[in-house]
CSV table of N, CA and C in Angstrom, one decimal:
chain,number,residue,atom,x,y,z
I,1,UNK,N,-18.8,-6.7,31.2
I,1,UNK,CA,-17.4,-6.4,30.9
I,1,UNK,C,-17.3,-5.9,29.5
I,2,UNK,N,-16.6,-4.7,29.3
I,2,UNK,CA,-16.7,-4.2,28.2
I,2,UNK,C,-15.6,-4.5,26.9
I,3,UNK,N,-15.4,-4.5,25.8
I,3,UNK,CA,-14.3,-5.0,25.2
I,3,UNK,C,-12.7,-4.7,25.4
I,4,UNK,N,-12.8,-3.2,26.4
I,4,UNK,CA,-11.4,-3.1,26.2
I,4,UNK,C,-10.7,-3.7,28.0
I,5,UNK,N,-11.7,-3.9,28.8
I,5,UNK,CA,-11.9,-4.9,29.7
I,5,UNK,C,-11.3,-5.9,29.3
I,6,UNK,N,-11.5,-6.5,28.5
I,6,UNK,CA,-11.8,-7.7,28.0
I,6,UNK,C,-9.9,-8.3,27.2
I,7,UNK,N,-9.9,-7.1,26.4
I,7,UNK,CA,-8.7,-6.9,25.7
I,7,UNK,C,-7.4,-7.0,26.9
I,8,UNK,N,-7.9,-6.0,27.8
I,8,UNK,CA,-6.6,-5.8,28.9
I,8,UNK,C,-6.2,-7.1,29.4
I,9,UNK,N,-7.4,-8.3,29.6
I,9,UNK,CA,-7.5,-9.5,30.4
I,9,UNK,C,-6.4,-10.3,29.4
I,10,UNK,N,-7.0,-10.7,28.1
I,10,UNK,CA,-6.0,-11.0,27.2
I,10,UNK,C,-4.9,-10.9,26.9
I,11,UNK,N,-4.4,-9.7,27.2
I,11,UNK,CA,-3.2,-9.1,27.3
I,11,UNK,C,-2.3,-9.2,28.2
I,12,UNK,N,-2.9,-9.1,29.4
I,12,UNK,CA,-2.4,-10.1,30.8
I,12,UNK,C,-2.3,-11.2,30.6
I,13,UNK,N,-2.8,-11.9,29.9
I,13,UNK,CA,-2.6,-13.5,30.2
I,13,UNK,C,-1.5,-14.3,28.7
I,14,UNK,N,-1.1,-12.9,28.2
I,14,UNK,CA,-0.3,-13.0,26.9
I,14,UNK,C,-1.2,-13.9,25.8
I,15,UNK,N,-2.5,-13.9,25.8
I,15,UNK,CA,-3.1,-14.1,24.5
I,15,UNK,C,-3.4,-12.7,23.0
I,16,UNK,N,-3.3,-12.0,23.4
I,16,UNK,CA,-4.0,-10.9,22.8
I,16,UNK,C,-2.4,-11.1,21.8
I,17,UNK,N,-2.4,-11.3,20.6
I,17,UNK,CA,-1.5,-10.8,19.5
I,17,UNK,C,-0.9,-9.9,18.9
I,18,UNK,N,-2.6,-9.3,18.7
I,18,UNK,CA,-2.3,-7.9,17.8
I,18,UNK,C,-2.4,-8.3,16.4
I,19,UNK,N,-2.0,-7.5,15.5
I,19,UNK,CA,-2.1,-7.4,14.2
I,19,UNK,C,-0.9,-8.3,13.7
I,20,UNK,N,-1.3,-9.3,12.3
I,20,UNK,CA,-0.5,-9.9,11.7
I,20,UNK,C,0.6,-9.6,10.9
I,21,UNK,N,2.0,-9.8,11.0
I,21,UNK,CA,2.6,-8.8,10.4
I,21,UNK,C,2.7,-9.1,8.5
I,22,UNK,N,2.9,-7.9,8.0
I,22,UNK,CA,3.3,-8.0,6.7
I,22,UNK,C,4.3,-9.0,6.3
I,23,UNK,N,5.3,-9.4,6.5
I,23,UNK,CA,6.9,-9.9,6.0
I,23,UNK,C,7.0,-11.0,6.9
I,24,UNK,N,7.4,-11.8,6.6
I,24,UNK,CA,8.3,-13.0,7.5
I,24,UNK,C,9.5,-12.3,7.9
I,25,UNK,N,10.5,-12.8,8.8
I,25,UNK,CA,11.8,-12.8,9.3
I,25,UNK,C,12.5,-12.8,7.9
I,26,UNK,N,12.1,-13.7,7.4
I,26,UNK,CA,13.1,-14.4,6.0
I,26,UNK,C,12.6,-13.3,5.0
I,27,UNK,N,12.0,-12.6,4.8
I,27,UNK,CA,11.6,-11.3,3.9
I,27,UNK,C,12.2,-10.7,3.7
I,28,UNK,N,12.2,-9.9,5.5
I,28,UNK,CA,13.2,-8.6,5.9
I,28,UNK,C,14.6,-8.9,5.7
I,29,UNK,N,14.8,-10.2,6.2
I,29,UNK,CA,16.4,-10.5,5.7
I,29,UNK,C,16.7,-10.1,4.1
I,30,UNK,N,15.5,-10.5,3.4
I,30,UNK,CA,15.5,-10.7,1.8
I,30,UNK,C,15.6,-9.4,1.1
I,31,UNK,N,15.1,-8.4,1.9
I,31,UNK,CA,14.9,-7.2,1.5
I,31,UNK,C,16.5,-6.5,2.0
I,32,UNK,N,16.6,-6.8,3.0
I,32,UNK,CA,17.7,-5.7,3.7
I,32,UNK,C,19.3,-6.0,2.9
I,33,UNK,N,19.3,-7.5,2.1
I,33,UNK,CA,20.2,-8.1,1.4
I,33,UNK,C,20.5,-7.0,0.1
I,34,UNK,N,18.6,-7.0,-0.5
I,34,UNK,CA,18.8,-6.6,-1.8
I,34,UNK,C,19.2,-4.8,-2.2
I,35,UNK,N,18.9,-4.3,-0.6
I,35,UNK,CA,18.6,-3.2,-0.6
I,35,UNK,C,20.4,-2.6,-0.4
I,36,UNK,N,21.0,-3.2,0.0
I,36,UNK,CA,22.4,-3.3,0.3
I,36,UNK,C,23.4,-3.5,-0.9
I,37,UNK,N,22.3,-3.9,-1.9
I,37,UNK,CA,23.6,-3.8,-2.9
I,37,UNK,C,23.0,-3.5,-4.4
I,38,UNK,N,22.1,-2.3,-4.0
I,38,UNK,CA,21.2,-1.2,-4.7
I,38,UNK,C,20.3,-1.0,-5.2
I,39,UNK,N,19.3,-2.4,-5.2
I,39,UNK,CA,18.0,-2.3,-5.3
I,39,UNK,C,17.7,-1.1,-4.7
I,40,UNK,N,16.6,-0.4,-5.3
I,40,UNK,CA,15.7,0.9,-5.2
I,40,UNK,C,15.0,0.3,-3.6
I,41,UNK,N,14.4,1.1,-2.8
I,41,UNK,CA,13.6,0.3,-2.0
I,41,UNK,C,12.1,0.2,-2.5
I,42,UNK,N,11.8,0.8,-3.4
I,42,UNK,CA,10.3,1.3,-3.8
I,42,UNK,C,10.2,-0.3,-5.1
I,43,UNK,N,11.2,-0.5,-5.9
I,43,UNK,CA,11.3,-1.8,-6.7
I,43,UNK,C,11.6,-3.3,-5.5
I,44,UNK,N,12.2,-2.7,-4.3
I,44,UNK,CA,12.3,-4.2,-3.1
I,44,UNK,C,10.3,-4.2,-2.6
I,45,UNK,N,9.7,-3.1,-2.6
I,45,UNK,CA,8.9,-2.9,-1.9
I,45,UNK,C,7.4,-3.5,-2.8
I,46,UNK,N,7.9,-3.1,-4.1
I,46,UNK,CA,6.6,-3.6,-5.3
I,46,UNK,C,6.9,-5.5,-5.5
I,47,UNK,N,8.2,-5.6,-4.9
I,47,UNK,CA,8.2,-7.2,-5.5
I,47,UNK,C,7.9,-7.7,-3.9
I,48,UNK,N,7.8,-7.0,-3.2
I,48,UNK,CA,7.3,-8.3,-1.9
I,48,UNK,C,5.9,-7.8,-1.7
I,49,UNK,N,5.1,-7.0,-2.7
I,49,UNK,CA,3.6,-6.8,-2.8
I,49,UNK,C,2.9,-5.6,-1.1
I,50,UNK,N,4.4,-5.0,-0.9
I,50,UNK,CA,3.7,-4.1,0.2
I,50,UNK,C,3.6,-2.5,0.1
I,51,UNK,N,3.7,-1.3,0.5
I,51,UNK,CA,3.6,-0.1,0.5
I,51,UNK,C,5.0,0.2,0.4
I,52,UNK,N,5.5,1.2,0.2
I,52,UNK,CA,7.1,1.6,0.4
I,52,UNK,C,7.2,1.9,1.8
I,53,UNK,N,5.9,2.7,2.3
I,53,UNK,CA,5.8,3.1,3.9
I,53,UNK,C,5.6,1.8,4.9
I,54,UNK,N,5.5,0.5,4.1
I,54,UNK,CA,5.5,-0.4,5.4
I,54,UNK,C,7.1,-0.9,5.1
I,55,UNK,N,7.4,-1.1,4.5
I,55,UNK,CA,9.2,-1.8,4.2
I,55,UNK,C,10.0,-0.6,4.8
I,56,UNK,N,9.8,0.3,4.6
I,56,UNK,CA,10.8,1.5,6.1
I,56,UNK,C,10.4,1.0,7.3
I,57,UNK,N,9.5,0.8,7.5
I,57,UNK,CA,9.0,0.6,9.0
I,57,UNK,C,9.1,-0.5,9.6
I,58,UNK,N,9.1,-1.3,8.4
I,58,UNK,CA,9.9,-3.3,9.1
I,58,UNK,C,11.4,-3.3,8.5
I,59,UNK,N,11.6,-2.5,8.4
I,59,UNK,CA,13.7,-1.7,8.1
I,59,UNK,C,13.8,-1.2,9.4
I,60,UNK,N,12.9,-0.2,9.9
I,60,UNK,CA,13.3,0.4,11.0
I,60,UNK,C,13.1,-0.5,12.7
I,61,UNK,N,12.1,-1.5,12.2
I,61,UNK,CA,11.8,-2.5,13.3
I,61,UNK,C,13.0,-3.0,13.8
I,62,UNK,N,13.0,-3.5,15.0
I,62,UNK,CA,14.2,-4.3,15.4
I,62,UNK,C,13.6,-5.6,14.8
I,63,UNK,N,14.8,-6.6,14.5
I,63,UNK,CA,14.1,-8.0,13.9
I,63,UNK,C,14.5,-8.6,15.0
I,64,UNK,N,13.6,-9.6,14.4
I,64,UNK,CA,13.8,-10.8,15.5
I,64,UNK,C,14.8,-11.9,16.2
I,65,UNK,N,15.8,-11.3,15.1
I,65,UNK,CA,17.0,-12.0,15.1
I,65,UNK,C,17.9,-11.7,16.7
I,66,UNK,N,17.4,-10.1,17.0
I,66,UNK,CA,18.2,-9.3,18.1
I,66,UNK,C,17.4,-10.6,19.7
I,67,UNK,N,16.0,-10.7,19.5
I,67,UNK,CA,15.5,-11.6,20.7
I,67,UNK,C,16.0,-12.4,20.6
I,68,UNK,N,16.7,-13.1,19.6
I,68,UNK,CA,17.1,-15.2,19.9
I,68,UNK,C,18.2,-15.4,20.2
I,69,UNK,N,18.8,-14.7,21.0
I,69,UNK,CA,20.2,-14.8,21.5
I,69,UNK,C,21.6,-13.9,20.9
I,70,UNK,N,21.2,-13.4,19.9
I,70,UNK,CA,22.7,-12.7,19.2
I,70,UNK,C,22.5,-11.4,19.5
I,71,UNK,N,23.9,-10.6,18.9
I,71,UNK,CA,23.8,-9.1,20.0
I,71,UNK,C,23.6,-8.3,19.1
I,72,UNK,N,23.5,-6.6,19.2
I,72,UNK,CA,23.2,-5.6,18.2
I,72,UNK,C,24.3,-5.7,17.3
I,73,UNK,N,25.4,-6.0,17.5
I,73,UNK,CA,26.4,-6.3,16.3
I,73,UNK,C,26.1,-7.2,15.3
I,74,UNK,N,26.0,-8.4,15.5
I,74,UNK,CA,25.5,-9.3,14.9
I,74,UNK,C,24.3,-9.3,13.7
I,75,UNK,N,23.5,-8.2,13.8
I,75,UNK,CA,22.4,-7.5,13.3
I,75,UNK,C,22.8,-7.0,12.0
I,76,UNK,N,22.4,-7.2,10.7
I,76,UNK,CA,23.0,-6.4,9.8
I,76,UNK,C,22.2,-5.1,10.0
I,77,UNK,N,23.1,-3.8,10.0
I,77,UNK,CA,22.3,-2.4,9.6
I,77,UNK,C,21.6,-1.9,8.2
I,78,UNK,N,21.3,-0.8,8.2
I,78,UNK,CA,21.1,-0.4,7.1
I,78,UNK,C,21.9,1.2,6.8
């Protein structure tokens, strides 16, 4: 059986994770707070030690807040 065999099986059986993410829940909240009342995102981005290209992209993520029961309103935007 070859690894992507192997991967697919994982994947079925909801073990396979994937990649660890950068930010907690409590981060993105942390970030999307400061970025809302004018923090630069490039100064939100050097103080939580990540790329500016990954803080757009966990901005642009749905959080996790939208799966635990509350609705897209509920959600702060950006």
């Amino acid at each position: 059986m070859n690894a992507s065999a192997r991967a697919r099986i994982a994947k079925a059986a909801g073990k396979h994770k994937g990649r660890t993410r950068k930010l907690t829940d409590d981060q993105i909240t942390e970030a999307r707070g400061l970025i809302s009342t004018g923090v630069p995102k490039t100064t939100v981005a050097r103080g939580l030690g990540i790329d500016r290209t990954t803080l757009y992209r966990m901005l642009a993520a749905p959080s996790s807040l939208a799966t635990e029961g509350t609705t897209a309103g509920d959600v702060p935007s950006l």
